[in-house]
Coordinates of C-alpha atoms in Angstrom, one line a residue:
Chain L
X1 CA 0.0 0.0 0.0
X2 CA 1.5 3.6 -1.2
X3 CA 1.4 6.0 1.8
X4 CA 0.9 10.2 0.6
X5 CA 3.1 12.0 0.6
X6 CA 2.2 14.1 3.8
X7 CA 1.9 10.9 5.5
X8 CA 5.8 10.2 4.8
X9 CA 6.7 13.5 5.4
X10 CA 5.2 13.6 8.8
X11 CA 6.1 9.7 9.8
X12 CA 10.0 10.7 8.6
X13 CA 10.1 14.4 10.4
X14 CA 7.7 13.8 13.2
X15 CA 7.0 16.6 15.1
X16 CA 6.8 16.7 18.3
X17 CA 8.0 14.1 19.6
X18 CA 9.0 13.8 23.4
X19 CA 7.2 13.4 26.4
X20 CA 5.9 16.5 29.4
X21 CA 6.1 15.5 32.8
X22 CA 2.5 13.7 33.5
X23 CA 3.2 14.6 36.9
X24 CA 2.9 18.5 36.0
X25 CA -0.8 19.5 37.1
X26 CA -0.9 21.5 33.9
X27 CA -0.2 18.6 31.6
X28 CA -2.9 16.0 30.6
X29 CA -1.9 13.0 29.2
X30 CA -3.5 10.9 27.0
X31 CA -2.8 7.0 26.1
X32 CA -4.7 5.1 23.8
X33 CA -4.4 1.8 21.9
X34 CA -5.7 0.3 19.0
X35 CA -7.3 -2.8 19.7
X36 CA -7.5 -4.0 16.5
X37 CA -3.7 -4.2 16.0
X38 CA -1.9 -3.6 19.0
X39 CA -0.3 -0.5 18.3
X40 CA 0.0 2.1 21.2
X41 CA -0.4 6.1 21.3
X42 CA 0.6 8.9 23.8
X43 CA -0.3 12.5 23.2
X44 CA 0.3 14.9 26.2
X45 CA -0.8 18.8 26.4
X46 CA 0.7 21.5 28.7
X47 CA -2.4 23.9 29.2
X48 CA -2.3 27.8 30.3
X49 CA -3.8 29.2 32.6
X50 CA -5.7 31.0 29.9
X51 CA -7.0 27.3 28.6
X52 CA -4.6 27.4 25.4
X53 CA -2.4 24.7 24.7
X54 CA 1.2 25.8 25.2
X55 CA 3.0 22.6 24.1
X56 CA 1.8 19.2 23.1
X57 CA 4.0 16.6 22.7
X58 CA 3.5 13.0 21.8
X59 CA 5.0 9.2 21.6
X60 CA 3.3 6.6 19.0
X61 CA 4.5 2.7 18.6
X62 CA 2.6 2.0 15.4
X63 CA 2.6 2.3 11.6
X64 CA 3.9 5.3 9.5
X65 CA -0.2 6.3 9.2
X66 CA -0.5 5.8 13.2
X67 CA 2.9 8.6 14.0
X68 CA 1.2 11.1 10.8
X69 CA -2.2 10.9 12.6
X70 CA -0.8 11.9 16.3
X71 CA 2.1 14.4 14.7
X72 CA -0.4 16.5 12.7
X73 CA -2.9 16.2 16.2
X74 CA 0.1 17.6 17.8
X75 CA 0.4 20.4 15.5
X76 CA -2.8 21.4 14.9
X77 CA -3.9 21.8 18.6
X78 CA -0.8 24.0 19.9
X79 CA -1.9 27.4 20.5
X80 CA -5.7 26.3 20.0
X81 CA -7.6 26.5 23.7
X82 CA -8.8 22.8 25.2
X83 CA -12.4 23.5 23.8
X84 CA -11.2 24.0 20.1
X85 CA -9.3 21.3 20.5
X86 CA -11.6 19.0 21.1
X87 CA -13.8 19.9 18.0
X88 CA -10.9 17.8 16.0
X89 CA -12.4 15.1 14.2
X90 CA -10.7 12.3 13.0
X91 CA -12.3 13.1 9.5
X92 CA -9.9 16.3 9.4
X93 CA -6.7 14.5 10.0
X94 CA -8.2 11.7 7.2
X95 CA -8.5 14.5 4.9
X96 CA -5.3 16.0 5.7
X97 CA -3.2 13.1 5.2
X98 CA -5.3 11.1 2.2
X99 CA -5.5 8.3 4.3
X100 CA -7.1 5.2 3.3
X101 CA -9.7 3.3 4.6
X102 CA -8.0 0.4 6.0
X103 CA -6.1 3.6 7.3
X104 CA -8.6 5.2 9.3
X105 CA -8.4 3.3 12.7
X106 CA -4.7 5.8 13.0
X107 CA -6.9 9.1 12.5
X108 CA -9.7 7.3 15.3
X109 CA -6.5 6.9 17.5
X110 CA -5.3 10.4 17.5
X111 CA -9.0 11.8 17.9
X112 CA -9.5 10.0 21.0
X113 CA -5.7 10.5 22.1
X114 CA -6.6 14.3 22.1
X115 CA -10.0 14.0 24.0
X116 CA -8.3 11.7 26.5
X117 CA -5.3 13.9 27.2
X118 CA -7.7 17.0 27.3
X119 CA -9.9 15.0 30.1
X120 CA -7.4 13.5 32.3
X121 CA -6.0 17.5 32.0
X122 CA -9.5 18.6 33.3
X123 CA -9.9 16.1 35.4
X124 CA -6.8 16.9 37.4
X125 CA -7.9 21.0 37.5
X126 CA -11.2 20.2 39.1
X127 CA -9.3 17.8 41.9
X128 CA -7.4 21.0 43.0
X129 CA -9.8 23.5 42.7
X130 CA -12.5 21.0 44.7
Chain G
X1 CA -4.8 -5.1 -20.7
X2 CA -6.0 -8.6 -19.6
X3 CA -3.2 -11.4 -20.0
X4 CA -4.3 -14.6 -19.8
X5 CA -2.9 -15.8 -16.1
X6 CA -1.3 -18.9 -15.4
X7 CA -3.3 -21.4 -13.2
X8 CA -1.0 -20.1 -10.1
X9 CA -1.7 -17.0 -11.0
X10 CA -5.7 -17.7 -10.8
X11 CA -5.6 -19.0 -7.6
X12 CA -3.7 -15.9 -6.6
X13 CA -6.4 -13.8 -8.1
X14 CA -9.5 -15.7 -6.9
X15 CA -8.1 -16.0 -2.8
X16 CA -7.8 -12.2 -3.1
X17 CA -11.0 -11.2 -4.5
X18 CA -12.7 -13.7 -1.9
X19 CA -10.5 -12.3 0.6
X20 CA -11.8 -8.6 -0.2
X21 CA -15.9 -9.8 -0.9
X22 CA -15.2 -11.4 3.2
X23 CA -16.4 -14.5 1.4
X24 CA -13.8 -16.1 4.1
X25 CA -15.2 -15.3 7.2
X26 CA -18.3 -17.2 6.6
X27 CA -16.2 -20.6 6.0
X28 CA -15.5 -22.4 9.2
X29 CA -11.6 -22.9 8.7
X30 CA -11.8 -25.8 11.4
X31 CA -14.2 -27.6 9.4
X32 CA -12.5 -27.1 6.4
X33 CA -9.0 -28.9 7.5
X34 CA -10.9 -31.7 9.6
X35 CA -10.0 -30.7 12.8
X36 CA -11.9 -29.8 16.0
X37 CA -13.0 -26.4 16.8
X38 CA -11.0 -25.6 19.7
X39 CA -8.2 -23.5 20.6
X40 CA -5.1 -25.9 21.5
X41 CA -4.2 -27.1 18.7
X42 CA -0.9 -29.2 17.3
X43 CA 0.4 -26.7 15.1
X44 CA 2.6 -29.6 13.0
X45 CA -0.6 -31.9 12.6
X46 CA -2.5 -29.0 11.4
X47 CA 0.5 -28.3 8.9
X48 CA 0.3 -32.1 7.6
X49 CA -3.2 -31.6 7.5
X50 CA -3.1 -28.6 5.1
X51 CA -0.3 -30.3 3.3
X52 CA -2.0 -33.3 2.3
X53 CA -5.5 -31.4 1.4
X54 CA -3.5 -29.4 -0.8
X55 CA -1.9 -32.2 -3.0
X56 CA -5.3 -33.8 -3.5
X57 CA -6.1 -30.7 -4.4
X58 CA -3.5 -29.4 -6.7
X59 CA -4.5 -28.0 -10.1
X60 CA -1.8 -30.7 -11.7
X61 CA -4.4 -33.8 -10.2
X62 CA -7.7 -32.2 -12.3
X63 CA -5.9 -32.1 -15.7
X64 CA -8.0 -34.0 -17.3
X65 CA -11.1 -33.4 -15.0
X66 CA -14.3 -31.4 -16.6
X67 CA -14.3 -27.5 -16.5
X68 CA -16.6 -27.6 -13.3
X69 CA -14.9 -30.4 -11.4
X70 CA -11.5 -28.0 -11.7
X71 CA -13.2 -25.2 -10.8
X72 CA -14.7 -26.9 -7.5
X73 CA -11.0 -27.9 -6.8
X74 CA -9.4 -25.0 -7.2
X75 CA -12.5 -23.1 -4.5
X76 CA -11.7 -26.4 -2.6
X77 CA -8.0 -25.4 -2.5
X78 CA -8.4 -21.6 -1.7
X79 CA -9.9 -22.3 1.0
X80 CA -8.3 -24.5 2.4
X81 CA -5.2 -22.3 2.2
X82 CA -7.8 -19.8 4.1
X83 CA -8.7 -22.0 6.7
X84 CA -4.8 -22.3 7.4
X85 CA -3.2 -19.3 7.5
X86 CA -6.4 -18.3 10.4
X87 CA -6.2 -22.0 11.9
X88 CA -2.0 -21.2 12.2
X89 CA -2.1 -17.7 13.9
X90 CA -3.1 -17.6 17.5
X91 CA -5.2 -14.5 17.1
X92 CA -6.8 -15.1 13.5
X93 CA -7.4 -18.5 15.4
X94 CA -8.9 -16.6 18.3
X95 CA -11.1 -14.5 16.7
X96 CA -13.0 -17.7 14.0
X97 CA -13.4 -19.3 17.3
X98 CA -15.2 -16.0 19.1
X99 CA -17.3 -15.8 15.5
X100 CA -18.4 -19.5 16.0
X101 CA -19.4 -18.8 18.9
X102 CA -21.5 -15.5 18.1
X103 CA -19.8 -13.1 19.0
X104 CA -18.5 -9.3 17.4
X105 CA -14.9 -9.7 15.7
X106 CA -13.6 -6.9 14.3
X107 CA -12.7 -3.4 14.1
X108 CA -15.5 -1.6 16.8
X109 CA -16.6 -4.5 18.4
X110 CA -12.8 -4.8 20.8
X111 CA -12.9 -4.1 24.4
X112 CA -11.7 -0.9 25.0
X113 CA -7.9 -1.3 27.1
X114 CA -8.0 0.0 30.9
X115 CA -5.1 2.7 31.3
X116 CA -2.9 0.7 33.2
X117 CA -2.5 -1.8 30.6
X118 CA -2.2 0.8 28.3
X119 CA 0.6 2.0 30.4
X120 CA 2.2 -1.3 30.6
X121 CA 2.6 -1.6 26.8
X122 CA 3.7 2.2 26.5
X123 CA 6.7 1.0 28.9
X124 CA 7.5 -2.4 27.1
X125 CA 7.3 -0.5 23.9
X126 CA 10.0 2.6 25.2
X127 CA 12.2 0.2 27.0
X128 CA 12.2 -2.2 23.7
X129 CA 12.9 1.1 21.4
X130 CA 15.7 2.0 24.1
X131 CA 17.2 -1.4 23.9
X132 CA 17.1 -1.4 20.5
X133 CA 18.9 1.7 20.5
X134 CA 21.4 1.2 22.6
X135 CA 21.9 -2.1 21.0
X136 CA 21.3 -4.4 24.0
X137 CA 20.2 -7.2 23.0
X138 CA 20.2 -8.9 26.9
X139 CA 17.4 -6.4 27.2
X140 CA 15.7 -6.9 24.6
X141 CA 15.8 -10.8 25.2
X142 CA 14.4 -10.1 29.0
X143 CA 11.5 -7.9 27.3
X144 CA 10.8 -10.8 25.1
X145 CA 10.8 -13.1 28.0
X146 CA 8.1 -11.5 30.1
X147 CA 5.7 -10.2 27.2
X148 CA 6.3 -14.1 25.8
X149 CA 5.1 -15.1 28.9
X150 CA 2.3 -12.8 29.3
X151 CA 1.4 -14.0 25.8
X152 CA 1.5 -17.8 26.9
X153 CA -0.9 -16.9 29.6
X154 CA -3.5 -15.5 27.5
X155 CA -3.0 -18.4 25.1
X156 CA -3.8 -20.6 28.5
X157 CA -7.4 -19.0 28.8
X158 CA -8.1 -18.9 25.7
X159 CA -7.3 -22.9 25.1
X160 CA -9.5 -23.2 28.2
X161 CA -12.4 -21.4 26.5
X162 CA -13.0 -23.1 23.5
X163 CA -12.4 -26.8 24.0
X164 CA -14.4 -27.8 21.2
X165 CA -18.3 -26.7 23.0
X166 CA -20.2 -23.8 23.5
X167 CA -18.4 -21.3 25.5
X168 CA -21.1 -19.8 28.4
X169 CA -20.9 -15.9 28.7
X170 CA -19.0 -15.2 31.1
X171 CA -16.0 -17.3 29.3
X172 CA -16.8 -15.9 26.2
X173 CA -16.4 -12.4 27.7
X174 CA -12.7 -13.5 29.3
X175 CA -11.7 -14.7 25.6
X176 CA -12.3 -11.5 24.5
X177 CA -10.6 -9.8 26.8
X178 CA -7.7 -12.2 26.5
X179 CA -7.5 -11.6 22.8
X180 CA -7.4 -8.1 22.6
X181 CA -4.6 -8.5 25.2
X182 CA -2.7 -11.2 22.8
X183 CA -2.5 -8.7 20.3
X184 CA -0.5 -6.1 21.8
X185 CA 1.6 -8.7 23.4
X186 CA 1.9 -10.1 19.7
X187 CA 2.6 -6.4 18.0
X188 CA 5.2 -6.7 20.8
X189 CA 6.7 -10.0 19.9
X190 CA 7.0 -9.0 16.1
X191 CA 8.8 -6.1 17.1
X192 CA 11.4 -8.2 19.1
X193 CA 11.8 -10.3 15.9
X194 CA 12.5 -7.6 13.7
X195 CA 15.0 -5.9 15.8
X196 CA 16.5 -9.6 15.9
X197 CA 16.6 -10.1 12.5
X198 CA 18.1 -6.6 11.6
X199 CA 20.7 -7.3 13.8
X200 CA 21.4 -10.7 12.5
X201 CA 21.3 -9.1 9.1
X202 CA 24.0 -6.1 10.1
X203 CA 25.8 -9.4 11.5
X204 CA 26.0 -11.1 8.2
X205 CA 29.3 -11.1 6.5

């Protein structure tokens, strides 16, 4: 199968890749696997006070489709605030990487990577403000 | 352009087009080889098994046979290569065995991993890409060891499960579990062998 060309670009110059300290009560982490063929995700966000994304970084084991997926999440959602984040569907990053349908399952991945690292985020704020 | 294709060639053609119509996953692969539907299975029977169906099979054997006789033979032999390569792999094998049974297979229908397990692979996976990089291969044998095991222990429960009747629910809902698990442990495994074989290949004079 022939990957686009913005999907090699992004799985041979991936950026962002790294890891935030999930200990940091600003950064939500976000871990996420793909059942269906074992391949595992991480996508963390350090968030303002403001609500706006400051830095996301993230860590994929998976397929060159799997790393495009979480490296354009990455980049898209720096300097967006958590709420316009979360409007990402996984049809944008589908669209942005002409990824095919056996493909797909990467962009689902990174969709719910983001809404994961985004809720464990929140759920950490509300802990200290309770 | 349309070039006449050898008989290899047609079976070729035919296994993927049934592959791509899921005209497979109907089949019972079990049935098809002659063995019982369960889980523990002696890999080098099934082998012989799949060997010998395949030579009274082969396309040479129906020479002189009728159009339609050749025809059933060759459907005969694609699916009996079918029923092998998913009768062969632990997970394929897994996952006819939950369809028997009546259960979801499939993209949508897996059980979603809890977050520590999650975070178990996360660590396998970074110490394995660490090992690999630092070319320790003591490391990555030790990884390989414990995800192995891990591996072997969902293979246990699973052969438990399907012993050739009905599963109840509660066993069919372990299986599941279990096999979702086997997959990332497998992902793992395959990992491990091609680090291995890279290396052996740097290795080679």
């Amino acid at each position: 199968m022939a990957y686009s060309e913005k999907v090699i670009e992004h799985a041979e110059n991936p950026r962002n890749v790294g890891t935030l300290d999930k200990n940091d009560p600003n950064v939500g982490t976000g871990l996420v696997g793909a059942p269906a063929c074992g391949d595992v995700m991480r996508l963390q966000i350090r968030v303002g006070d403001n609500g706006v994304i400051e830095d996301a970084k993230f860590k994929t084991f998976g397929c060159g489709s799997a790393i495009a997926s979480s490296s354009l999440a990455t980049e898209w959602i720096k300097g967006k605030t958590i709420d316009e984040a979360e409007t990402i569907k996984n049809v944008d990053i589908v669209n942005e990487l002409n990824l095919p349908p056996v493909k797909i399952h990467c962009s689902v991945l990174a969709e719910d990577a983001i809404k994961t690292a985004i809720a464990d985020y929140r759920r950490k704020k509300e802990a200290r403000t309770a | 352009m349309w070039v006449r294709p050898f008989v290899h060639d047609v079976t070729a053609v035919t296994e993927r087009v049934f592959t791509s119509l899921g005209w497979v996953t109907a089949m019972n692969p079990f049935e098809v080889l002659g063995l019982p539907a369960v889980f523990a299975l002696d890999l080098k029977a099934v082998e012989k098994r799949h060997r010998e169906l395949s030579r009274t099979l082969h396309p040479d054997k129906f020479v002189g046979a009728g159009a339609s006789e050749r025809r059933h033979a060759l459907g005969k032999a694609v699916e009996a290569n079918e029923a092998f390569r998913v009768v062969r792999d632990p997970v394929a094998r897994a996952e006819a065995l939950l369809r028997l049974a009546g259960a979801a297979v499939g993209e949508g229908a897996e059980p979603t991993a809890a977050p520590e397990f999650l975070m178990e692979v996360m660590e396998w996976r970074e110490a394995l890409a660490e090992a690999r990089a630092t070319r320790d291969g003591a490391a990555v044998a030790t990884l390989a060891r414990e995800v192995g095991g891990r591996a072997q222990a969902s293979e246990a429960i699973l052969a438990a499960a399907f012993v050739g009747r009905a599963p109840d629910r509660a066993q069919l809902e372990l299986a599941r579990i279990q096999l979702a698990a086997l997959r990332f442990y497998r992902r793992f495994l395959e990992e491990v062998a091609a680090i291995e074989e890279a290396w052996q290949d740097e290795a080679a004079p």
